[in-house]
């Protein structure tokens, strides 16, 4: 919670910075754990959402696995509390060096996205005399009803193996002494709020597990990916975690030995983070008021890249409501956090919180304009 005591601490600090409410993160982790253990599910945290070491350690301590998309993420997870058999490694473009590192580390599973990648993995494993565990990422052609840029499960994207190629891919893996077909993997997109998308995914998964069992190919792992969205209009609410797991618990038909894995990122860390920024100047252009703040698109790219809405609160004013365009200092018109946002009378020096920024916020920060990377502050440290 960003209450008055927290705001008073902020007032003495240089901005911008990310503020993480670790109590909220703990409660989210507990909720995920409780809701998923009812069905025997396991969640791998999608580290790309936020790789801050303090957060990664907390997630590892809570008993989650990790979903990594680069060799560096694997190394980072090993350095921050995960063991190799907690780690799945995804991504359409794994380099040879990354594959070698993952094999040497002994990770749990490679989520593979093309025949070419699987052939390469097989030959690298052969050269090392190792056997790589593989989950085939299948493109299920299921719409996620979300922003185009974060839709990944329809056929016209670069992700996953087309269902028409499944036979050839399966034959290759089962025929290679250096590969072990452990499971199937899916991920249809991100910030999904229409849960029907997940029901449709379950229906497709059932068709596919049947396809494998008709061919007498044993599948141990059904990894359904991540994607559960958060409510940006109500940053103090939890994601629909119970409903989400209930869908998979109800609709997926699985055999006793088959384990269902999840790769949640945003639902884990999205609501616990806010970007805290100071108002530098108020400027009026053609009747529109601009609040120019010291955070920019380099600190939080989501509004510029996806036109994402993030609720913005003025923590230090209780004046009459007025409308502002909230913009950063970067030399791009896209460096805009909100247009016509309703805020209490806002002045130079006021402190604003840009909410629901725990996922894909700090993680996507850049040094464009040679700006400093945003710092991170944790509720445990300042309270
Ligand atoms: N698994 C795979 C294979 C993924 O590609 C992703 C996210 C996840 C799991 C985790 O998805 P989540 O539960 O966080 O939705 N930068 C964008 C989001 C990109 C998501 C990329 N993949 C944003 O800020 O909205």
mmCIF file of C-alpha atoms and ligand atoms in Angstrom:
data_model
loop_
_atom_site.group_PDB
_atom_site.id
_atom_site.type_symbol
_atom_site.label_atom_id
_atom_site.label_comp_id
_atom_site.label_asym_id
_atom_site.label_seq_id
_atom_site.Cartn_x
_atom_site.Cartn_y
_atom_site.Cartn_z
ATOM 1 C CA UNK A 1 0.000 0.000 0.000
ATOM 2 C CA UNK A 2 1.225 3.487 -0.765
ATOM 3 C CA UNK A 3 -0.155 5.239 2.320
ATOM 4 C CA UNK A 4 0.736 8.562 3.886
ATOM 5 C CA UNK A 5 3.725 7.135 5.805
ATOM 6 C CA UNK A 6 5.177 5.721 2.584
ATOM 7 C CA UNK A 7 4.548 8.980 0.714
ATOM 8 C CA UNK A 8 6.397 10.925 3.397
ATOM 9 C CA UNK A 9 9.418 8.675 2.894
ATOM 10 C CA UNK A 10 9.215 9.178 -0.871
ATOM 11 C CA UNK A 11 9.280 12.947 -0.441
ATOM 12 C CA UNK A 12 12.844 12.773 0.871
ATOM 13 C CA UNK A 13 14.139 10.563 -1.929
ATOM 14 C CA UNK A 14 15.515 11.311 -5.394
ATOM 15 C CA UNK A 15 13.185 10.183 -8.184
ATOM 16 C CA UNK A 16 12.378 8.319 -10.377
ATOM 17 C CA UNK A 17 12.431 4.868 -8.816
ATOM 18 C CA UNK A 18 10.422 1.671 -8.717
ATOM 19 C CA UNK A 19 8.721 0.964 -5.430
ATOM 20 C CA UNK A 20 7.910 -2.666 -4.677
ATOM 21 C CA UNK A 21 5.364 -3.608 -2.059
ATOM 22 C CA UNK A 22 6.860 -6.892 -0.867
ATOM 23 C CA UNK A 23 3.919 -7.656 1.366
ATOM 24 C CA UNK A 24 1.650 -7.634 -1.682
ATOM 25 C CA UNK A 25 4.148 -9.810 -3.551
ATOM 26 C CA UNK A 26 4.175 -12.323 -0.657
ATOM 27 C CA UNK A 27 0.383 -12.438 -0.613
ATOM 28 C CA UNK A 28 0.287 -12.950 -4.383
ATOM 29 C CA UNK A 29 2.826 -15.775 -4.176
ATOM 30 C CA UNK A 30 0.821 -17.407 -1.359
ATOM 31 C CA UNK A 31 -2.394 -17.115 -3.352
ATOM 32 C CA UNK A 32 -0.832 -18.675 -6.439
ATOM 33 C CA UNK A 33 0.661 -21.442 -4.357
ATOM 34 C CA UNK A 34 -2.611 -22.182 -2.579
ATOM 35 C CA UNK A 35 -4.818 -22.002 -5.677
ATOM 36 C CA UNK A 36 -2.508 -24.159 -7.790
ATOM 37 C CA UNK A 37 -1.686 -26.822 -5.203
ATOM 38 C CA UNK A 38 -5.368 -27.705 -5.047
ATOM 39 C CA UNK A 39 -4.869 -29.262 -8.489
ATOM 40 C CA UNK A 40 -1.223 -30.326 -8.077
ATOM 41 C CA UNK A 41 -0.092 -27.624 -10.533
ATOM 42 C CA UNK A 42 3.383 -26.036 -10.490
ATOM 43 C CA UNK A 43 4.194 -22.483 -11.545
ATOM 44 C CA UNK A 44 7.429 -21.375 -13.160
ATOM 45 C CA UNK A 45 7.914 -17.637 -12.761
ATOM 46 C CA UNK A 46 8.537 -15.890 -16.109
ATOM 47 C CA UNK A 47 11.702 -14.071 -15.080
ATOM 48 C CA UNK A 48 11.493 -11.684 -18.043
ATOM 49 C CA UNK A 49 8.665 -9.854 -16.250
ATOM 50 C CA UNK A 50 11.022 -8.652 -13.528
ATOM 51 C CA UNK A 51 14.544 -9.885 -12.921
ATOM 52 C CA UNK A 52 15.302 -7.683 -9.922
ATOM 53 C CA UNK A 53 17.434 -10.036 -7.747
ATOM 54 C CA UNK A 54 15.440 -9.338 -4.599
ATOM 55 C CA UNK A 55 12.219 -10.319 -6.354
ATOM 56 C CA UNK A 56 13.756 -13.362 -8.040
ATOM 57 C CA UNK A 57 15.020 -14.582 -4.643
ATOM 58 C CA UNK A 58 11.610 -14.161 -3.043
ATOM 59 C CA UNK A 59 9.919 -16.112 -5.821
ATOM 60 C CA UNK A 60 12.526 -18.877 -5.560
ATOM 61 C CA UNK A 61 12.083 -19.058 -1.784
ATOM 62 C CA UNK A 62 8.343 -19.437 -2.298
ATOM 63 C CA UNK A 63 9.053 -22.708 -4.126
ATOM 64 C CA UNK A 64 8.287 -21.659 -7.701
ATOM 65 C CA UNK A 65 10.229 -22.829 -10.737
ATOM 66 C CA UNK A 66 11.682 -20.376 -13.277
ATOM 67 C CA UNK A 67 10.894 -19.782 -16.949
ATOM 68 C CA UNK A 68 13.960 -18.311 -18.665
ATOM 69 C CA UNK A 69 14.439 -16.957 -22.174
ATOM 70 C CA UNK A 70 18.177 -16.400 -22.340
ATOM 71 C CA UNK A 71 21.409 -17.856 -21.066
ATOM 72 C CA UNK A 72 21.818 -14.774 -18.898
ATOM 73 C CA UNK A 73 18.412 -15.334 -17.306
ATOM 74 C CA UNK A 74 19.403 -18.940 -16.538
ATOM 75 C CA UNK A 75 22.648 -17.778 -14.921
ATOM 76 C CA UNK A 76 20.789 -15.071 -12.997
ATOM 77 C CA UNK A 77 18.274 -17.598 -11.660
ATOM 78 C CA UNK A 78 21.043 -19.981 -10.597
ATOM 79 C CA UNK A 79 22.719 -17.071 -8.782
ATOM 80 C CA UNK A 80 19.506 -16.050 -7.046
ATOM 81 C CA UNK A 81 18.054 -19.121 -5.440
ATOM 82 C CA UNK A 82 16.816 -21.447 -8.194
ATOM 83 C CA UNK A 83 18.347 -24.833 -8.866
ATOM 84 C CA UNK A 84 18.914 -26.102 -12.409
ATOM 85 C CA UNK A 85 16.036 -28.557 -12.254
ATOM 86 C CA UNK A 86 13.665 -25.653 -11.478
ATOM 87 C CA UNK A 87 14.423 -24.091 -14.863
ATOM 88 C CA UNK A 88 12.685 -24.302 -18.230
ATOM 89 C CA UNK A 89 14.326 -22.526 -21.160
ATOM 90 C CA UNK A 90 12.108 -21.000 -23.856
ATOM 91 C CA UNK A 91 12.623 -18.696 -26.832
ATOM 92 C CA UNK A 92 12.530 -18.837 -30.635
ATOM 93 C CA UNK A 93 16.206 -17.996 -31.052
ATOM 94 C CA UNK A 94 18.442 -19.833 -28.617
ATOM 95 C CA UNK A 95 22.097 -19.475 -29.574
ATOM 96 C CA UNK A 96 24.543 -22.399 -29.532
ATOM 97 C CA UNK A 97 26.324 -20.860 -26.550
ATOM 98 C CA UNK A 98 23.095 -20.544 -24.621
ATOM 99 C CA UNK A 99 22.144 -24.137 -25.440
ATOM 100 C CA UNK A 100 25.556 -25.374 -24.351
ATOM 101 C CA UNK A 101 25.353 -23.432 -21.103
ATOM 102 C CA UNK A 102 21.846 -24.746 -20.388
ATOM 103 C CA UNK A 103 22.930 -28.320 -21.099
ATOM 104 C CA UNK A 104 26.016 -27.993 -18.913
ATOM 105 C CA UNK A 105 23.892 -26.526 -16.119
ATOM 106 C CA UNK A 106 21.488 -29.476 -16.320
ATOM 107 C CA UNK A 107 18.245 -27.513 -16.663
ATOM 108 C CA UNK A 108 14.892 -29.285 -16.400
ATOM 109 C CA UNK A 109 13.633 -28.752 -19.959
ATOM 110 C CA UNK A 110 14.089 -26.902 -23.255
ATOM 111 C CA UNK A 111 10.868 -25.489 -24.706
ATOM 112 C CA UNK A 112 11.612 -25.788 -28.438
ATOM 113 C CA UNK A 113 9.996 -23.748 -31.150
ATOM 114 C CA UNK A 114 11.142 -25.131 -34.511
ATOM 115 C CA UNK A 115 12.439 -28.238 -36.228
ATOM 116 C CA UNK A 116 15.699 -26.414 -36.979
ATOM 117 C CA UNK A 117 16.200 -25.623 -33.293
ATOM 118 C CA UNK A 118 15.446 -29.225 -32.284
ATOM 119 C CA UNK A 119 17.963 -30.578 -34.823
ATOM 120 C CA UNK A 120 20.565 -28.157 -33.502
ATOM 121 C CA UNK A 121 19.840 -29.083 -29.883
ATOM 122 C CA UNK A 122 20.204 -32.758 -30.774
ATOM 123 C CA UNK A 123 23.600 -32.246 -32.386
ATOM 124 C CA UNK A 124 24.926 -30.065 -29.544
ATOM 125 C CA UNK A 125 23.719 -32.659 -26.999
ATOM 126 C CA UNK A 126 25.312 -35.442 -29.093
ATOM 127 C CA UNK A 127 28.660 -33.630 -29.114
ATOM 128 C CA UNK A 128 28.504 -33.432 -25.334
ATOM 129 C CA UNK A 129 27.234 -36.997 -24.912
ATOM 130 C CA UNK A 130 24.158 -35.641 -23.103
ATOM 131 C CA UNK A 131 20.409 -36.089 -23.399
ATOM 132 C CA UNK A 132 18.316 -32.909 -23.541
ATOM 133 C CA UNK A 133 14.747 -32.924 -22.261
ATOM 134 C CA UNK A 134 12.407 -31.226 -24.705
ATOM 135 C CA UNK A 135 8.926 -29.793 -24.544
ATOM 136 C CA UNK A 136 7.574 -28.996 -27.989
ATOM 137 C CA UNK A 137 6.062 -25.527 -28.095
ATOM 138 C CA UNK A 138 2.999 -25.960 -30.232
ATOM 139 C CA UNK A 139 1.268 -22.995 -31.815
ATOM 140 C CA UNK A 140 -2.324 -23.879 -30.883
ATOM 141 C CA UNK A 141 -3.935 -21.230 -33.102
ATOM 142 C CA UNK A 142 -5.973 -19.880 -30.202
ATOM 143 C CA UNK A 143 -6.681 -16.160 -30.005
ATOM 144 C CA UNK A 144 -5.785 -14.479 -26.713
ATOM 145 C CA UNK A 145 -8.029 -11.427 -27.298
ATOM 146 C CA UNK A 146 -5.236 -9.061 -26.292
ATOM 147 C CA UNK A 147 -2.901 -6.469 -27.889
ATOM 148 C CA UNK A 148 -1.428 -7.602 -31.214
ATOM 149 C CA UNK A 149 2.160 -7.205 -30.016
ATOM 150 C CA UNK A 150 1.606 -9.655 -27.161
ATOM 151 C CA UNK A 151 -0.497 -12.210 -29.037
ATOM 152 C CA UNK A 152 1.616 -15.313 -29.589
ATOM 153 C CA UNK A 153 -0.720 -18.273 -30.085
ATOM 154 C CA UNK A 154 -2.160 -17.615 -33.525
ATOM 155 C CA UNK A 155 -0.575 -19.088 -36.620
ATOM 156 C CA UNK A 156 0.634 -15.844 -38.192
ATOM 157 C CA UNK A 157 3.247 -15.227 -35.482
ATOM 158 C CA UNK A 158 6.850 -16.438 -35.211
ATOM 159 C CA UNK A 159 6.052 -18.552 -32.159
ATOM 160 C CA UNK A 160 5.780 -22.293 -31.760
ATOM 161 C CA UNK A 161 5.568 -25.261 -34.064
ATOM 162 C CA UNK A 162 2.690 -25.420 -36.484
ATOM 163 C CA UNK A 163 0.314 -28.299 -35.696
ATOM 164 C CA UNK A 164 0.819 -29.621 -39.234
ATOM 165 C CA UNK A 165 4.523 -30.206 -38.473
ATOM 166 C CA UNK A 166 3.924 -32.111 -35.270
ATOM 167 C CA UNK A 167 4.287 -35.577 -36.729
ATOM 168 C CA UNK A 168 7.681 -34.872 -38.287
ATOM 169 C CA UNK A 169 8.952 -33.133 -35.138
ATOM 170 C CA UNK A 170 7.728 -35.908 -32.842
ATOM 171 C CA UNK A 171 9.332 -38.594 -35.023
ATOM 172 C CA UNK A 172 12.635 -36.728 -34.985
ATOM 173 C CA UNK A 173 12.695 -36.288 -31.199
ATOM 174 C CA UNK A 174 11.661 -39.853 -30.392
ATOM 175 C CA UNK A 175 14.235 -41.097 -32.909
ATOM 176 C CA UNK A 176 17.151 -39.116 -31.451
ATOM 177 C CA UNK A 177 19.156 -40.781 -28.656
ATOM 178 C CA UNK A 178 20.139 -37.297 -27.483
ATOM 179 C CA UNK A 179 16.618 -35.975 -26.954
ATOM 180 C CA UNK A 180 13.941 -36.951 -24.496
ATOM 181 C CA UNK A 181 10.401 -35.853 -25.349
ATOM 182 C CA UNK A 182 9.184 -34.701 -21.994
ATOM 183 C CA UNK A 183 6.226 -32.563 -22.791
ATOM 184 C CA UNK A 184 4.265 -30.060 -24.785
ATOM 185 C CA UNK A 185 4.282 -26.322 -24.280
ATOM 186 C CA UNK A 186 1.956 -23.458 -25.154
ATOM 187 C CA UNK A 187 1.781 -19.722 -24.600
ATOM 188 C CA UNK A 188 -0.980 -17.806 -26.322
ATOM 189 C CA UNK A 189 -0.176 -14.258 -25.224
ATOM 190 C CA UNK A 190 0.017 -11.840 -22.357
ATOM 191 C CA UNK A 191 -2.256 -9.502 -20.350
ATOM 192 C CA UNK A 192 -5.192 -11.805 -21.041
ATOM 193 C CA UNK A 193 -8.319 -10.746 -19.198
ATOM 194 C CA UNK A 194 -10.903 -12.648 -21.219
ATOM 195 C CA UNK A 195 -10.615 -16.042 -19.566
ATOM 196 C CA UNK A 196 -12.469 -17.700 -22.459
ATOM 197 C CA UNK A 197 -9.107 -17.678 -24.234
ATOM 198 C CA UNK A 198 -7.777 -20.116 -21.618
ATOM 199 C CA UNK A 199 -10.857 -22.338 -21.947
ATOM 200 C CA UNK A 200 -10.256 -22.479 -25.692
ATOM 201 C CA UNK A 201 -6.616 -23.332 -25.030
ATOM 202 C CA UNK A 202 -7.685 -26.222 -22.763
ATOM 203 C CA UNK A 203 -9.902 -27.614 -25.530
ATOM 204 C CA UNK A 204 -6.970 -27.538 -27.976
ATOM 205 C CA UNK A 205 -4.631 -29.111 -25.411
ATOM 206 C CA UNK A 206 -7.088 -31.988 -24.948
ATOM 207 C CA UNK A 207 -7.122 -32.617 -28.700
ATOM 208 C CA UNK A 208 -3.341 -32.609 -28.768
ATOM 209 C CA UNK A 209 -2.757 -34.885 -25.769
ATOM 210 C CA UNK A 210 -5.154 -37.307 -27.437
ATOM 211 C CA UNK A 211 -3.150 -37.019 -30.660
ATOM 212 C CA UNK A 212 -0.008 -38.063 -28.746
ATOM 213 C CA UNK A 213 -1.679 -40.904 -26.872
ATOM 214 C CA UNK A 214 -3.152 -42.279 -30.135
ATOM 215 C CA UNK A 215 0.446 -42.543 -31.342
ATOM 216 C CA UNK A 216 1.545 -44.165 -28.064
ATOM 217 C CA UNK A 217 3.881 -41.235 -27.369
ATOM 218 C CA UNK A 218 4.065 -40.575 -23.664
ATOM 219 C CA UNK A 219 3.893 -36.959 -22.502
ATOM 220 C CA UNK A 220 4.744 -36.148 -18.870
ATOM 221 C CA UNK A 221 4.513 -32.378 -18.905
ATOM 222 C CA UNK A 222 1.728 -30.136 -20.158
ATOM 223 C CA UNK A 223 3.103 -26.598 -19.906
ATOM 224 C CA UNK A 224 0.293 -24.142 -20.594
ATOM 225 C CA UNK A 225 2.472 -20.994 -20.486
ATOM 226 C CA UNK A 226 1.401 -17.777 -18.810
ATOM 227 C CA UNK A 227 -0.590 -14.730 -19.818
ATOM 228 C CA UNK A 228 -3.019 -14.056 -16.996
ATOM 229 C CA UNK A 229 -3.627 -10.301 -16.971
ATOM 230 C CA UNK A 230 -3.987 -7.762 -14.181
ATOM 231 C CA UNK A 231 -6.528 -4.980 -13.690
ATOM 232 C CA UNK A 232 -4.747 -1.721 -14.457
ATOM 233 C CA UNK A 233 -7.770 0.318 -13.387
ATOM 234 C CA UNK A 234 -7.689 -1.165 -9.873
ATOM 235 C CA UNK A 235 -4.027 -1.632 -8.950
ATOM 236 C CA UNK A 236 -4.878 -2.751 -5.424
ATOM 237 C CA UNK A 237 -6.733 -5.843 -6.671
ATOM 238 C CA UNK A 238 -5.217 -9.283 -7.164
ATOM 239 C CA UNK A 239 -5.342 -11.021 -10.552
ATOM 240 C CA UNK A 240 -8.102 -13.643 -11.007
ATOM 241 C CA UNK A 241 -5.795 -16.402 -9.868
ATOM 242 C CA UNK A 242 -8.350 -18.827 -8.419
ATOM 243 C CA UNK A 243 -10.602 -18.623 -11.478
ATOM 244 C CA UNK A 244 -7.587 -19.055 -13.728
ATOM 245 C CA UNK A 245 -6.354 -22.284 -12.132
ATOM 246 C CA UNK A 246 -9.919 -23.540 -11.835
ATOM 247 C CA UNK A 247 -10.299 -23.355 -15.632
ATOM 248 C CA UNK A 248 -7.294 -25.596 -16.195
ATOM 249 C CA UNK A 249 -8.262 -27.820 -13.258
ATOM 250 C CA UNK A 250 -11.717 -28.301 -14.706
ATOM 251 C CA UNK A 251 -11.100 -28.522 -18.440
ATOM 252 C CA UNK A 252 -7.740 -30.214 -19.002
ATOM 253 C CA UNK A 253 -8.080 -33.964 -19.343
ATOM 254 C CA UNK A 254 -4.852 -35.516 -18.122
ATOM 255 C CA UNK A 255 -3.518 -38.828 -16.966
ATOM 256 C CA UNK A 256 -2.359 -39.333 -13.377
ATOM 257 C CA UNK A 257 1.340 -39.047 -14.166
ATOM 258 C CA UNK A 258 0.967 -35.904 -16.280
ATOM 259 C CA UNK A 259 1.991 -32.672 -14.617
ATOM 260 C CA UNK A 260 0.567 -29.295 -15.596
ATOM 261 C CA UNK A 261 3.026 -26.379 -15.487
ATOM 262 C CA UNK A 262 2.330 -22.654 -15.697
ATOM 263 C CA UNK A 263 4.630 -19.773 -16.639
ATOM 264 C CA UNK A 264 3.165 -16.695 -15.008
ATOM 265 C CA UNK A 265 4.996 -13.390 -15.054
ATOM 266 C CA UNK A 266 2.701 -10.379 -14.895
ATOM 267 C CA UNK A 267 0.189 -11.993 -12.539
ATOM 268 C CA UNK A 268 3.018 -12.610 -10.055
ATOM 269 C CA UNK A 269 4.708 -9.207 -9.978
ATOM 270 C CA UNK A 270 2.518 -6.724 -11.886
ATOM 271 C CA UNK A 271 0.551 -5.200 -9.035
ATOM 272 C CA UNK A 272 3.372 -4.996 -6.481
ATOM 273 C CA UNK A 273 5.386 -2.376 -8.390
ATOM 274 C CA UNK A 274 4.820 1.349 -8.959
ATOM 275 C CA UNK A 275 7.010 3.836 -10.743
ATOM 276 C CA UNK A 276 7.448 6.882 -8.509
ATOM 277 C CA UNK A 277 8.197 10.156 -10.247
ATOM 278 C CA UNK A 278 8.308 13.898 -9.501
ATOM 279 C CA UNK A 279 6.624 16.632 -11.471
ATOM 280 C CA UNK A 280 9.282 18.865 -12.962
ATOM 281 C CA UNK A 281 7.138 21.428 -14.733
ATOM 282 C CA UNK A 282 3.547 22.249 -15.610
ATOM 283 C CA UNK A 283 3.152 23.613 -19.101
ATOM 284 C CA UNK A 284 0.053 24.708 -21.004
ATOM 285 C CA UNK A 285 -0.133 24.213 -24.797
ATOM 286 C CA UNK A 286 -3.274 25.185 -26.751
ATOM 287 C CA UNK A 287 -5.364 24.868 -23.612
ATOM 288 C CA UNK A 288 -3.964 21.459 -22.660
ATOM 289 C CA UNK A 289 -2.038 21.110 -19.408
ATOM 290 C CA UNK A 290 1.100 19.020 -19.506
ATOM 291 C CA UNK A 291 2.664 17.627 -16.354
ATOM 292 C CA UNK A 292 6.283 16.971 -17.301
ATOM 293 C CA UNK A 293 7.699 14.353 -14.940
ATOM 294 C CA UNK A 294 11.217 13.059 -14.302
ATOM 295 C CA UNK A 295 10.404 9.466 -15.328
ATOM 296 C CA UNK A 296 10.288 8.679 -19.017
ATOM 297 C CA UNK A 297 9.671 5.944 -21.532
ATOM 298 C CA UNK A 298 13.158 4.696 -20.690
ATOM 299 C CA UNK A 299 11.868 3.780 -17.218
ATOM 300 C CA UNK A 300 8.474 2.422 -18.276
ATOM 301 C CA UNK A 301 8.092 1.643 -21.962
ATOM 302 C CA UNK A 302 4.631 0.047 -21.912
ATOM 303 C CA UNK A 303 2.502 3.171 -22.629
ATOM 304 C CA UNK A 304 4.748 4.153 -25.567
ATOM 305 C CA UNK A 305 5.045 0.655 -27.028
ATOM 306 C CA UNK A 306 1.589 -0.837 -26.446
ATOM 307 C CA UNK A 307 -0.474 2.276 -25.680
ATOM 308 C CA UNK A 308 -0.906 0.591 -22.290
ATOM 309 C CA UNK A 309 -3.001 2.266 -19.620
ATOM 310 C CA UNK A 310 -1.398 2.688 -16.190
ATOM 311 C CA UNK A 311 -3.322 4.413 -13.454
ATOM 312 C CA UNK A 312 -1.496 7.534 -12.253
ATOM 313 C CA UNK A 313 -2.012 8.972 -8.775
ATOM 314 C CA UNK A 314 -0.815 12.265 -7.360
ATOM 315 C CA UNK A 315 0.357 11.261 -3.886
ATOM 316 C CA UNK A 316 0.940 14.771 -2.608
ATOM 317 C CA UNK A 317 -2.051 16.849 -3.703
ATOM 318 C CA UNK A 318 -5.683 16.949 -2.639
ATOM 319 C CA UNK A 319 -6.696 19.924 -4.804
ATOM 320 C CA UNK A 320 -9.537 20.132 -7.333
ATOM 321 C CA UNK A 321 -9.504 17.664 -10.180
ATOM 322 C CA UNK A 322 -8.054 18.848 -13.462
ATOM 323 C CA UNK A 323 -6.904 17.131 -16.680
ATOM 324 C CA UNK A 324 -3.263 16.616 -17.626
ATOM 325 C CA UNK A 325 -1.171 14.957 -20.250
ATOM 326 C CA UNK A 326 1.538 13.233 -18.232
ATOM 327 C CA UNK A 327 4.762 13.194 -20.233
ATOM 328 C CA UNK A 328 8.415 12.343 -19.677
ATOM 329 C CA UNK A 329 11.581 14.248 -20.605
ATOM 330 C CA UNK A 330 12.698 11.977 -23.490
ATOM 331 C CA UNK A 331 12.919 13.475 -26.973
ATOM 332 C CA UNK A 332 10.018 11.490 -28.443
ATOM 333 C CA UNK A 333 6.325 12.307 -28.618
ATOM 334 C CA UNK A 334 5.660 8.703 -27.635
ATOM 335 C CA UNK A 335 7.165 9.544 -24.246
ATOM 336 C CA UNK A 336 3.666 10.003 -22.850
ATOM 337 C CA UNK A 337 2.314 8.103 -19.850
ATOM 338 C CA UNK A 338 -1.278 9.348 -20.096
ATOM 339 C CA UNK A 339 -3.450 11.770 -21.990
ATOM 340 C CA UNK A 340 -6.143 13.803 -20.255
ATOM 341 C CA UNK A 341 -5.563 12.001 -16.967
ATOM 342 C CA UNK A 342 -7.706 13.362 -14.144
ATOM 343 C CA UNK A 343 -5.530 14.388 -11.221
ATOM 344 C CA UNK A 344 -5.940 16.736 -8.289
ATOM 345 C CA UNK A 345 -4.362 20.148 -8.935
ATOM 346 C CA UNK A 346 -0.779 19.230 -9.804
ATOM 347 C CA UNK A 347 2.268 21.422 -9.241
ATOM 348 C CA UNK A 348 6.026 21.280 -9.635
ATOM 349 C CA UNK A 349 7.481 18.992 -6.962
ATOM 350 C CA UNK A 350 4.391 16.788 -6.569
ATOM 351 C CA UNK A 351 5.025 13.073 -6.412
ATOM 352 C CA UNK A 352 3.115 10.776 -8.749
ATOM 353 C CA UNK A 353 2.781 6.995 -8.645
ATOM 354 C CA UNK A 354 2.384 5.168 -11.952
ATOM 355 C CA UNK A 355 0.737 1.973 -10.786
ATOM 356 C CA UNK A 356 0.685 -1.692 -11.862
ATOM 357 C CA UNK A 357 4.246 -1.361 -13.148
ATOM 358 C CA UNK A 358 5.888 -4.349 -11.446
ATOM 359 C CA UNK A 359 5.910 -6.451 -14.613
ATOM 360 C CA UNK A 360 7.759 -5.429 -17.786
ATOM 361 C CA UNK A 361 8.592 -2.059 -16.215
ATOM 362 C CA UNK A 362 12.062 -2.087 -14.661
ATOM 363 C CA UNK A 363 12.839 -5.118 -16.840
ATOM 364 C CA UNK A 364 12.325 -3.168 -20.084
ATOM 365 C CA UNK A 365 14.138 -0.022 -18.974
ATOM 366 C CA UNK A 366 16.822 1.368 -21.283
ATOM 367 C CA UNK A 367 19.504 4.018 -21.268
ATOM 368 C CA UNK A 368 18.166 5.905 -24.317
ATOM 369 C CA UNK A 369 19.155 9.589 -24.120
ATOM 370 C CA UNK A 370 21.891 8.264 -21.803
ATOM 371 C CA UNK A 371 19.458 8.424 -18.928
ATOM 372 C CA UNK A 372 20.179 6.542 -15.709
ATOM 373 C CA UNK A 373 18.444 3.212 -15.224
ATOM 374 C CA UNK A 374 15.684 3.497 -12.615
ATOM 375 C CA UNK A 375 16.560 2.412 -9.085
ATOM 376 C CA UNK A 376 14.440 0.033 -7.028
ATOM 377 C CA UNK A 377 13.177 0.505 -3.484
ATOM 378 C CA UNK A 378 11.453 -2.093 -1.369
ATOM 379 C CA UNK A 379 8.732 -1.626 1.214
ATOM 380 C CA UNK A 380 10.735 -3.683 3.737
ATOM 381 C CA UNK A 381 13.603 -1.223 3.536
ATOM 382 C CA UNK A 382 11.783 2.046 3.864
ATOM 383 C CA UNK A 383 9.109 1.174 6.437
HETATM 384 N N1 LIG B 1 5.844 -17.897 -21.233
HETATM 385 C C1 LIG B 1 6.262 -17.445 -22.423
HETATM 386 C C2 LIG B 1 6.735 -18.414 -23.425
HETATM 387 C C3 LIG B 1 6.247 -16.077 -22.698
HETATM 388 O O1 LIG B 1 6.666 -15.643 -23.884
HETATM 389 C C4 LIG B 1 5.784 -15.169 -21.716
HETATM 390 C C5 LIG B 1 5.761 -13.731 -21.973
HETATM 391 C C6 LIG B 1 5.363 -15.675 -20.482
HETATM 392 C C7 LIG B 1 5.397 -17.062 -20.286
HETATM 393 C C8 LIG B 1 4.853 -14.796 -19.373
HETATM 394 O O2 LIG B 1 3.697 -14.126 -19.741
HETATM 395 P P1 LIG B 1 2.865 -13.289 -18.649
HETATM 396 O O3 LIG B 1 2.307 -14.269 -17.632
HETATM 397 O O4 LIG B 1 3.778 -12.347 -18.004
HETATM 398 O O5 LIG B 1 1.816 -12.630 -19.446
HETATM 399 N N2 LIG B 1 6.415 -6.758 -22.561
HETATM 400 C C9 LIG B 1 5.025 -7.109 -22.698
HETATM 401 C C10 LIG B 1 4.749 -8.545 -22.342
HETATM 402 C C11 LIG B 1 5.565 -9.529 -23.144
HETATM 403 C C12 LIG B 1 5.299 -10.947 -22.766
HETATM 404 C C13 LIG B 1 6.306 -11.846 -23.394
HETATM 405 N N3 LIG B 1 6.132 -13.214 -23.070
HETATM 406 C C14 LIG B 1 4.186 -6.154 -21.851
HETATM 407 O O6 LIG B 1 4.742 -5.271 -21.217
HETATM 408 O O7 LIG B 1 2.966 -6.245 -21.850
#
